[in-house]
Short mmCIF file of C-alpha atoms in Angstrom, two decimals:
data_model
loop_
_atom_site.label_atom_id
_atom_site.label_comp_id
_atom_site.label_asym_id
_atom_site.label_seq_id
_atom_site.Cartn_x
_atom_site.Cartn_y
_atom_site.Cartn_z
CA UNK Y 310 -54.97 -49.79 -68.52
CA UNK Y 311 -53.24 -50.34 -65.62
CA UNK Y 312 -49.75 -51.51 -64.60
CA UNK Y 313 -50.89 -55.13 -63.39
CA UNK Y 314 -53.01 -55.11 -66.95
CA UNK Y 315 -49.31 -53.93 -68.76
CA UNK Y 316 -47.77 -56.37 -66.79
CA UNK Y 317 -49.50 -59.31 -67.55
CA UNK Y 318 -49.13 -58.41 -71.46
CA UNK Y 319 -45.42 -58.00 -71.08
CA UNK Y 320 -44.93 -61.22 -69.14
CA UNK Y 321 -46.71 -63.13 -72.04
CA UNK Y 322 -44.63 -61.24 -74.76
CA UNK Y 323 -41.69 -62.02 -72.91
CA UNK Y 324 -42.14 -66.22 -71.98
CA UNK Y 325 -43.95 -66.24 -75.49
CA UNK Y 326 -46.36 -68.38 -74.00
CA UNK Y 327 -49.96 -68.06 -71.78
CA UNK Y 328 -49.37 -71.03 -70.56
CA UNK Y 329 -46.11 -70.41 -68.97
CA UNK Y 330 -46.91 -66.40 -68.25
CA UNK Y 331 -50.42 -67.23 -66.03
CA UNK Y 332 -47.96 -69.84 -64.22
CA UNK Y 333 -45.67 -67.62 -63.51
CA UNK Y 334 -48.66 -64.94 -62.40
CA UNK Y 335 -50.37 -67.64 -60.72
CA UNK Y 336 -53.50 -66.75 -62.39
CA UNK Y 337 -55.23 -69.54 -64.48
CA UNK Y 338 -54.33 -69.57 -68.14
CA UNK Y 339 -57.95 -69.34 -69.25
CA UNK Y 340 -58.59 -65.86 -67.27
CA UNK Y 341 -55.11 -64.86 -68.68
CA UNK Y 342 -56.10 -66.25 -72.28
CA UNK Y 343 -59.25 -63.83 -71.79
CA UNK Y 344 -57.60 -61.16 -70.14
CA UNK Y 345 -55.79 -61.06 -73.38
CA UNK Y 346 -58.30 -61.42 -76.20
CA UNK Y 347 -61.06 -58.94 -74.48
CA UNK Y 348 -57.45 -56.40 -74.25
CA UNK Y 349 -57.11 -56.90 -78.06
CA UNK Y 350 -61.04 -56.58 -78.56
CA UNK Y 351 -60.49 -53.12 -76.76
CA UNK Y 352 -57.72 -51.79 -78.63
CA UNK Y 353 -59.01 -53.20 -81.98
CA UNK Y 354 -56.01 -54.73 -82.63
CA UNK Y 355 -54.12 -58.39 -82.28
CA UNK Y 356 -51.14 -58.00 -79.89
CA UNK Y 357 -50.14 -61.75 -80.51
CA UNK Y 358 -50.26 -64.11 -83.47
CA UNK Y 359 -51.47 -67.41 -82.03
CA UNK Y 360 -50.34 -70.50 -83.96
CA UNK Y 361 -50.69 -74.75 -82.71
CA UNK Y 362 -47.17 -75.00 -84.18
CA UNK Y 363 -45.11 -71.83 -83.46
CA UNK Y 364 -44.63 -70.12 -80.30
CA UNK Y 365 -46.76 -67.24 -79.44
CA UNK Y 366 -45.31 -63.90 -81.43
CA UNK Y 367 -45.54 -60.25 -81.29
CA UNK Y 368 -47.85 -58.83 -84.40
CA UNK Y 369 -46.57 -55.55 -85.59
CA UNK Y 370 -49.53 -53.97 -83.42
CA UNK Y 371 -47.86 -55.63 -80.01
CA UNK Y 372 -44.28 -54.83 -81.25
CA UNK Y 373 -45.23 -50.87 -80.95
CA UNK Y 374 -47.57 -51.42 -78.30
#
């Protein structure tokens, strides 16, 4: 991983929101949506819970990540 990879994680953990991080990055929020998933998919772990009517949080996994 490197620190453009850590940084995109951090920027979504900290707006608590794709939508708002990749806007911020000026990256689309589908390549950041990906970006995210194929991370998790590599670590074997979710890093965010992902809920329609809650914000975006921090599972236990991205809290010690």
């Amino acid at each position: 991983m490197n620190f453009r990879q850590l940084h995109y994680i951090c920027m979504v953990a900290d707006r608590r929101s794709i939508s708002r991080a990749a806007k911020e990055l000026m990256i689309s929020q589908p390549s950041l949506s990906n970006f995210i998933s194929k991370t998790e998919d590599a670590l074997g772990v979710r890093l965010f819970e992902r809920s329609t009517s809650t914000p975006l949080r921090l599972t236990y996994a991205g809290e010690r990540f």
